[in-house]
mmCIF file with all atom_site columns, C-alpha atoms in Angstrom:
data_model
loop_
_atom_site.group_PDB
_atom_site.id
_atom_site.type_symbol
_atom_site.label_atom_id
_atom_site.label_alt_id
_atom_site.label_comp_id
_atom_site.label_asym_id
_atom_site.label_entity_id
_atom_site.label_seq_id
_atom_site.pdbx_PDB_ins_code
_atom_site.Cartn_x
_atom_site.Cartn_y
_atom_site.Cartn_z
_atom_site.occupancy
_atom_site.B_iso_or_equiv
_atom_site.pdbx_formal_charge
_atom_site.auth_seq_id
_atom_site.auth_comp_id
_atom_site.auth_asym_id
_atom_site.auth_atom_id
_atom_site.pdbx_PDB_model_num
ATOM 1   C CA . MET H 1 1   ? 0.000   0.000   0.000  1.00 50.00 ? 1   MET H CA 1
ATOM 2   C CA . THR H 1 2   ? 1.285   3.421   -0.903 1.00 53.00 ? 2   THR H CA 1
ATOM 3   C CA . PRO H 1 3   ? 0.502   6.573   1.092  1.00 54.00 ? 3   PRO H CA 1
ATOM 4   C CA . ASP H 1 4   ? -2.154  7.585   -1.453 1.00 53.00 ? 4   ASP H CA 1
ATOM 5   C CA . GLU H 1 5   ? -4.232  4.379   -1.088 1.00 61.00 ? 5   GLU H CA 1
ATOM 6   C CA . ASP H 1 6   ? -7.158  3.832   1.296  1.00 60.00 ? 6   ASP H CA 1
ATOM 7   C CA . LEU H 1 7   ? -6.594  1.683   4.376  1.00 63.00 ? 7   LEU H CA 1
ATOM 8   C CA . ARG H 1 8   ? -8.878  -1.345  4.675  1.00 62.00 ? 8   ARG H CA 1
ATOM 9   C CA . ALA H 1 9   ? -9.983  -2.286  8.186  1.00 61.00 ? 9   ALA H CA 1
ATOM 10  C CA . ALA H 1 10  ? -12.410 -4.960  9.337  1.00 59.00 ? 10  ALA H CA 1
ATOM 11  C CA . ARG H 1 11  ? -16.045 -5.160  8.209  1.00 61.00 ? 11  ARG H CA 1
ATOM 12  C CA . GLY H 1 12  ? -15.445 -3.303  4.962  1.00 61.00 ? 12  GLY H CA 1
ATOM 13  C CA . VAL H 1 13  ? -14.432 -0.038  6.632  1.00 66.00 ? 13  VAL H CA 1
ATOM 14  C CA . ARG H 1 14  ? -11.941 1.903   4.536  1.00 64.00 ? 14  ARG H CA 1
ATOM 15  C CA . ALA H 1 15  ? -10.013 4.797   6.045  1.00 66.00 ? 15  ALA H CA 1
ATOM 16  C CA . LYS H 1 16  ? -9.633  7.371   3.297  1.00 63.00 ? 16  LYS H CA 1
ATOM 17  C CA . ALA H 1 17  ? -6.125  8.313   2.191  1.00 65.00 ? 17  ALA H CA 1
ATOM 18  C CA . ASP H 1 18  ? -6.870  12.023  2.517  1.00 63.00 ? 18  ASP H CA 1
ATOM 19  C CA . ALA H 1 19  ? -7.513  11.506  6.264  1.00 72.00 ? 19  ALA H CA 1
ATOM 20  C CA . MET H 1 20  ? -3.968  10.133  6.686  1.00 75.00 ? 20  MET H CA 1
ATOM 21  C CA . VAL H 1 21  ? -0.728  12.110  6.652  1.00 78.00 ? 21  VAL H CA 1
ATOM 22  C CA . TRP H 1 22  ? 2.605   10.297  6.363  1.00 76.00 ? 22  TRP H CA 1
ATOM 23  C CA . THR H 1 23  ? 5.858   11.766  7.690  1.00 74.00 ? 23  THR H CA 1
ATOM 24  C CA . PHE H 1 24  ? 9.247   10.108  7.312  1.00 80.00 ? 24  PHE H CA 1
ATOM 25  C CA . SER H 1 25  ? 12.330  10.798  9.411  1.00 79.00 ? 25  SER H CA 1
ATOM 26  C CA . ARG H 1 26  ? 15.602  9.219   10.415 1.00 73.00 ? 26  ARG H CA 1
ATOM 27  C CA . SER H 1 27  ? 15.229  6.501   12.974 1.00 71.00 ? 27  SER H CA 1
ATOM 28  C CA . SER H 1 28  ? 17.221  6.537   16.200 1.00 70.00 ? 28  SER H CA 1
ATOM 29  C CA . GLY H 1 29  ? 19.300  3.785   17.768 1.00 63.00 ? 29  GLY H CA 1
ATOM 30  C CA . ALA H 1 30  ? 21.733  1.235   16.428 1.00 63.00 ? 30  ALA H CA 1
ATOM 31  C CA . GLY H 1 31  ? 22.037  0.535   12.728 1.00 62.00 ? 31  GLY H CA 1
ATOM 32  C CA . GLY H 1 32  ? 25.304  2.045   11.610 1.00 62.00 ? 32  GLY H CA 1
ATOM 33  C CA . GLN H 1 33  ? 25.422  4.148   8.475  1.00 65.00 ? 33  GLN H CA 1
ATOM 34  C CA . ASN H 1 34  ? 21.918  3.049   7.467  1.00 64.00 ? 34  ASN H CA 1
ATOM 35  C CA . VAL H 1 35  ? 20.429  5.040   10.370 1.00 62.00 ? 35  VAL H CA 1
ATOM 36  C CA . ASN H 1 36  ? 22.371  8.153   9.396  1.00 63.00 ? 36  ASN H CA 1
ATOM 37  C CA . LYS H 1 37  ? 21.383  8.058   5.713  1.00 69.00 ? 37  LYS H CA 1
ATOM 38  C CA . VAL H 1 38  ? 17.888  6.592   5.375  1.00 71.00 ? 38  VAL H CA 1
ATOM 39  C CA . SER H 1 39  ? 14.611  8.094   6.596  1.00 77.00 ? 39  SER H CA 1
ATOM 40  C CA . SER H 1 40  ? 13.086  4.823   7.749  1.00 78.00 ? 40  SER H CA 1
ATOM 41  C CA . ALA H 1 41  ? 10.999  5.996   10.722 1.00 85.00 ? 41  ALA H CA 1
ATOM 42  C CA . VAL H 1 42  ? 7.331   6.553   9.874  1.00 88.00 ? 42  VAL H CA 1
ATOM 43  C CA . GLN H 1 43  ? 4.720   8.771   11.510 1.00 86.00 ? 43  GLN H CA 1
ATOM 44  C CA . LEU H 1 44  ? 1.146   8.062   10.495 1.00 87.00 ? 44  LEU H CA 1
ATOM 45  C CA . ARG H 1 45  ? -1.318  10.784  11.469 1.00 89.00 ? 45  ARG H CA 1
ATOM 46  C CA . PHE H 1 46  ? -4.978  9.780   11.034 1.00 88.00 ? 46  PHE H CA 1
ATOM 47  C CA . ASP H 1 47  ? -7.422  12.697  11.175 1.00 86.00 ? 47  ASP H CA 1
ATOM 48  C CA . LEU H 1 48  ? -10.141 11.269  13.391 1.00 84.00 ? 48  LEU H CA 1
ATOM 49  C CA . GLN H 1 49  ? -12.233 14.453  13.459 1.00 81.00 ? 49  GLN H CA 1
ATOM 50  C CA . GLY H 1 50  ? -12.330 14.756  9.662  1.00 79.00 ? 50  GLY H CA 1
ATOM 51  C CA . SER H 1 51  ? -13.035 11.097  8.973  1.00 78.00 ? 51  SER H CA 1
ATOM 52  C CA . ALA H 1 52  ? -16.472 10.670  7.404  1.00 78.00 ? 52  ALA H CA 1
ATOM 53  C CA . VAL H 1 53  ? -16.189 6.874   7.280  1.00 80.00 ? 53  VAL H CA 1
ATOM 54  C CA . LEU H 1 54  ? -16.492 6.229   11.020 1.00 83.00 ? 54  LEU H CA 1
ATOM 55  C CA . SER H 1 55  ? -19.638 6.891   13.037 1.00 85.00 ? 55  SER H CA 1
ATOM 56  C CA . GLU H 1 56  ? -19.505 9.157   16.068 1.00 89.00 ? 56  GLU H CA 1
ATOM 57  C CA . THR H 1 57  ? -19.756 6.245   18.540 1.00 89.00 ? 57  THR H CA 1
ATOM 58  C CA . VAL H 1 58  ? -16.845 4.464   16.849 1.00 88.00 ? 58  VAL H CA 1
ATOM 59  C CA . LYS H 1 59  ? -14.844 7.712   16.952 1.00 88.00 ? 59  LYS H CA 1
ATOM 60  C CA . GLN H 1 60  ? -15.531 7.995   20.691 1.00 90.00 ? 60  GLN H CA 1
ATOM 61  C CA . ARG H 1 61  ? -14.329 4.424   21.290 1.00 90.00 ? 61  ARG H CA 1
ATOM 62  C CA . LEU H 1 62  ? -11.276 5.053   19.097 1.00 89.00 ? 62  LEU H CA 1
ATOM 63  C CA . ARG H 1 63  ? -10.402 8.172   21.113 1.00 89.00 ? 63  ARG H CA 1
ATOM 64  C CA . ARG H 1 64  ? -10.564 6.134   24.299 1.00 91.00 ? 64  ARG H CA 1
ATOM 65  C CA . LEU H 1 65  ? -8.486  3.288   22.814 1.00 89.00 ? 65  LEU H CA 1
ATOM 66  C CA . ALA H 1 66  ? -5.874  5.623   21.309 1.00 89.00 ? 66  ALA H CA 1
ATOM 67  C CA . GLY H 1 67  ? -4.938  7.018   24.723 1.00 87.00 ? 67  GLY H CA 1
ATOM 68  C CA . ARG H 1 68  ? -1.664  8.940   24.556 1.00 90.00 ? 68  ARG H CA 1
ATOM 69  C CA . ARG H 1 69  ? -1.507  8.472   20.774 1.00 86.00 ? 69  ARG H CA 1
ATOM 70  C CA . LEU H 1 70  ? -4.321  11.020  20.420 1.00 87.00 ? 70  LEU H CA 1
ATOM 71  C CA . THR H 1 71  ? -3.067  14.532  19.671 1.00 87.00 ? 71  THR H CA 1
ATOM 72  C CA . ASP H 1 72  ? -4.596  17.807  20.832 1.00 87.00 ? 72  ASP H CA 1
ATOM 73  C CA . GLU H 1 73  ? -5.972  18.340  17.314 1.00 86.00 ? 73  GLU H CA 1
ATOM 74  C CA . GLY H 1 74  ? -7.941  15.092  17.531 1.00 83.00 ? 74  GLY H CA 1
ATOM 75  C CA . ALA H 1 75  ? -5.690  13.003  15.297 1.00 88.00 ? 75  ALA H CA 1
ATOM 76  C CA . VAL H 1 76  ? -4.336  9.542   16.043 1.00 89.00 ? 76  VAL H CA 1
ATOM 77  C CA . LEU H 1 77  ? -0.530  9.514   15.782 1.00 89.00 ? 77  LEU H CA 1
ATOM 78  C CA . ILE H 1 78  ? 1.229   6.198   15.221 1.00 89.00 ? 78  ILE H CA 1
ATOM 79  C CA . ILE H 1 79  ? 5.028   6.092   15.137 1.00 87.00 ? 79  ILE H CA 1
ATOM 80  C CA . ALA H 1 80  ? 6.751   3.034   13.663 1.00 87.00 ? 80  ALA H CA 1
ATOM 81  C CA . ARG H 1 81  ? 10.533  2.788   13.724 1.00 83.00 ? 81  ARG H CA 1
ATOM 82  C CA . THR H 1 82  ? 11.380  -0.771  14.753 1.00 80.00 ? 82  THR H CA 1
ATOM 83  C CA . GLN H 1 83  ? 12.128  -2.087  11.251 1.00 80.00 ? 83  GLN H CA 1
ATOM 84  C CA . ARG H 1 84  ? 15.132  -1.251  9.070  1.00 74.00 ? 84  ARG H CA 1
ATOM 85  C CA . SER H 1 85  ? 13.201  -0.261  5.973  1.00 80.00 ? 85  SER H CA 1
ATOM 86  C CA . GLN H 1 86  ? 10.680  2.496   5.471  1.00 81.00 ? 86  GLN H CA 1
ATOM 87  C CA . GLU H 1 87  ? 8.283   0.132   3.700  1.00 86.00 ? 87  GLU H CA 1
ATOM 88  C CA . GLN H 1 88  ? 8.213   -2.305  6.636  1.00 87.00 ? 88  GLN H CA 1
ATOM 89  C CA . ASN H 1 89  ? 7.654   0.544   9.090  1.00 88.00 ? 89  ASN H CA 1
ATOM 90  C CA . ARG H 1 90  ? 4.865   1.879   6.877  1.00 88.00 ? 90  ARG H CA 1
ATOM 91  C CA . ARG H 1 91  ? 3.168   -1.524  6.855  1.00 89.00 ? 91  ARG H CA 1
ATOM 92  C CA . ASP H 1 92  ? 3.603   -1.788  10.628 1.00 90.00 ? 92  ASP H CA 1
ATOM 93  C CA . ALA H 1 93  ? 1.950   1.612   11.161 1.00 89.00 ? 93  ALA H CA 1
ATOM 94  C CA . GLU H 1 94  ? -0.934  0.683   8.837  1.00 87.00 ? 94  GLU H CA 1
ATOM 95  C CA . GLU H 1 95  ? -1.506  -2.616  10.639 1.00 89.00 ? 95  GLU H CA 1
ATOM 96  C CA . ARG H 1 96  ? -1.507  -0.906  14.025 1.00 90.00 ? 96  ARG H CA 1
ATOM 97  C CA . LEU H 1 97  ? -4.027  1.696   12.830 1.00 88.00 ? 97  LEU H CA 1
ATOM 98  C CA . ALA H 1 98  ? -6.213  -1.035  11.324 1.00 87.00 ? 98  ALA H CA 1
ATOM 99  C CA . GLN H 1 99  ? -6.103  -2.968  14.620 1.00 89.00 ? 99  GLN H CA 1
ATOM 100 C CA . LEU H 1 100 ? -7.124  0.166   16.523 1.00 89.00 ? 100 LEU H CA 1
ATOM 101 C CA . ILE H 1 101 ? -10.030 0.789   14.161 1.00 88.00 ? 101 ILE H CA 1
ATOM 102 C CA . GLU H 1 102 ? -11.113 -2.869  14.342 1.00 88.00 ? 102 GLU H CA 1
ATOM 103 C CA . ALA H 1 103 ? -11.057 -2.756  18.140 1.00 90.00 ? 103 ALA H CA 1
ATOM 104 C CA . ALA H 1 104 ? -13.137 0.447   18.079 1.00 89.00 ? 104 ALA H CA 1
ATOM 105 C CA . LEU H 1 105 ? -15.710 -1.173  15.772 1.00 88.00 ? 105 LEU H CA 1
ATOM 106 C CA . VAL H 1 106 ? -16.492 -3.833  18.388 1.00 89.00 ? 106 VAL H CA 1
ATOM 107 C CA . GLU H 1 107 ? -19.361 -2.589  20.509 1.00 89.00 ? 107 GLU H CA 1
ATOM 108 C CA . PRO H 1 108 ? -18.840 -3.432  24.192 1.00 88.00 ? 108 PRO H CA 1
ATOM 109 C CA . LYS H 1 109 ? -21.394 -5.746  25.746 1.00 91.00 ? 109 LYS H CA 1
ATOM 110 C CA . LYS H 1 110 ? -23.849 -4.153  28.124 1.00 92.00 ? 110 LYS H CA 1
ATOM 111 C CA . ARG H 1 111 ? -23.508 -5.212  31.733 1.00 91.00 ? 111 ARG H CA 1
ATOM 112 C CA . HIS H 1 112 ? -26.728 -6.463  33.271 1.00 92.00 ? 112 HIS H CA 1
ATOM 113 C CA . ALA H 1 113 ? -27.023 -5.988  37.013 1.00 93.00 ? 113 ALA H CA 1
ATOM 114 C CA . THR H 1 114 ? -27.815 -9.197  38.867 1.00 94.00 ? 114 THR H CA 1
ATOM 115 C CA . LYS H 1 115 ? -28.779 -9.955  42.451 1.00 95.00 ? 115 LYS H CA 1
ATOM 116 C CA . PRO H 1 116 ? -27.011 -12.573 44.539 1.00 95.00 ? 116 PRO H CA 1
ATOM 117 C CA . THR H 1 117 ? -29.093 -15.668 45.166 1.00 96.00 ? 117 THR H CA 1
ATOM 118 C CA . ARG H 1 118 ? -30.437 -16.436 48.629 1.00 97.00 ? 118 ARG H CA 1
ATOM 119 C CA . ALA H 1 119 ? -28.189 -19.502 48.905 1.00 97.00 ? 119 ALA H CA 1
ATOM 120 C CA . SER H 1 120 ? -25.076 -17.448 48.059 1.00 97.00 ? 120 SER H CA 1
ATOM 121 C CA . LYS H 1 121 ? -26.011 -14.937 50.777 1.00 97.00 ? 121 LYS H CA 1
ATOM 122 C CA . VAL H 1 122 ? -26.358 -17.774 53.303 1.00 97.00 ? 122 VAL H CA 1
ATOM 123 C CA . ARG H 1 123 ? -23.003 -19.274 52.241 1.00 98.00 ? 123 ARG H CA 1
ATOM 124 C CA . ARG H 1 124 ? -21.295 -15.896 52.593 1.00 97.00 ? 124 ARG H CA 1
ATOM 125 C CA . LEU H 1 125 ? -22.710 -15.319 56.079 1.00 97.00 ? 125 LEU H CA 1
ATOM 126 C CA . ASP H 1 126 ? -21.799 -18.872 57.165 1.00 97.00 ? 126 ASP H CA 1
ATOM 127 C CA . SER H 1 127 ? -18.196 -18.420 56.025 1.00 97.00 ? 127 SER H CA 1
ATOM 128 C CA . LYS H 1 128 ? -18.032 -15.076 57.867 1.00 98.00 ? 128 LYS H CA 1
ATOM 129 C CA . THR H 1 129 ? -19.318 -16.745 61.031 1.00 97.00 ? 129 THR H CA 1
ATOM 130 C CA . ARG H 1 130 ? -16.754 -19.565 60.741 1.00 97.00 ? 130 ARG H CA 1
ATOM 131 C CA . ARG H 1 131 ? -13.950 -17.094 60.105 1.00 97.00 ? 131 ARG H CA 1
ATOM 132 C CA . SER H 1 132 ? -14.900 -14.912 63.083 1.00 95.00 ? 132 SER H CA 1
ATOM 133 C CA . GLY H 1 133 ? -14.951 -18.044 65.310 1.00 93.00 ? 133 GLY H CA 1
ATOM 134 C CA . ILE H 1 134 ? -11.431 -18.933 64.149 1.00 94.00 ? 134 ILE H CA 1
ATOM 135 C CA . LYS H 1 135 ? -10.197 -15.425 64.897 1.00 93.00 ? 135 LYS H CA 1
ATOM 136 C CA . ARG H 1 136 ? -11.973 -15.368 68.279 1.00 90.00 ? 136 ARG H CA 1
ATOM 137 C CA . GLY H 1 137 ? -10.199 -18.610 69.170 1.00 90.00 ? 137 GLY H CA 1
ATOM 138 C CA . ARG H 1 138 ? -6.802  -16.969 68.651 1.00 92.00 ? 138 ARG H CA 1
ATOM 139 C CA . GLY H 1 139 ? -7.355  -14.455 71.454 1.00 85.00 ? 139 GLY H CA 1
ATOM 140 C CA . ARG H 1 140 ? -6.126  -14.588 75.050 1.00 82.00 ? 140 ARG H CA 1
ATOM 141 C CA . ILE H 1 141 ? -7.678  -17.098 77.347 1.00 78.00 ? 141 ILE H CA 1
ATOM 142 C CA . SER H 1 142 ? -9.172  -15.507 80.427 1.00 76.00 ? 142 SER H CA 1
ATOM 143 C CA . HIS H 1 143 ? -8.963  -17.283 83.826 1.00 75.00 ? 143 HIS H CA 1
ATOM 144 C CA . ASP H 1 144 ? -12.590 -16.477 84.599 1.00 71.00 ? 144 ASP H CA 1
ATOM 145 C CA . GLU H 1 145 ? -13.910 -19.208 82.394 1.00 56.00 ? 145 GLU H CA 1
#
């Protein structure tokens, strides 16, 4: 995939290429002359606010999932610099964005409040009574008894 192609995520969702901005820079760390000469580090900036493909609820979930990768402008910033080549880092950034979008597409299950059964209440109280008896038995023995 080149920077001018759409990104395909799960369930037929395609992130438009115009919502993504690619920036390339020199990677840090070990690598010898390759690090000093080649711009292999990739920054992928996905404009979440301007994306017309995602619904508002999915955008909300994506904001929450993005965490510190969310910029003040409302864009998701993914930095990939673990691979030696720019192409591999680009693919890595795309995969990570696709995984984020896929995770945001999954609607969380609603939690239904339940009541404890009568038997579970009785079991809990019985175990508390047994435990308090054990702890009472550890105390000092008085000579009055």
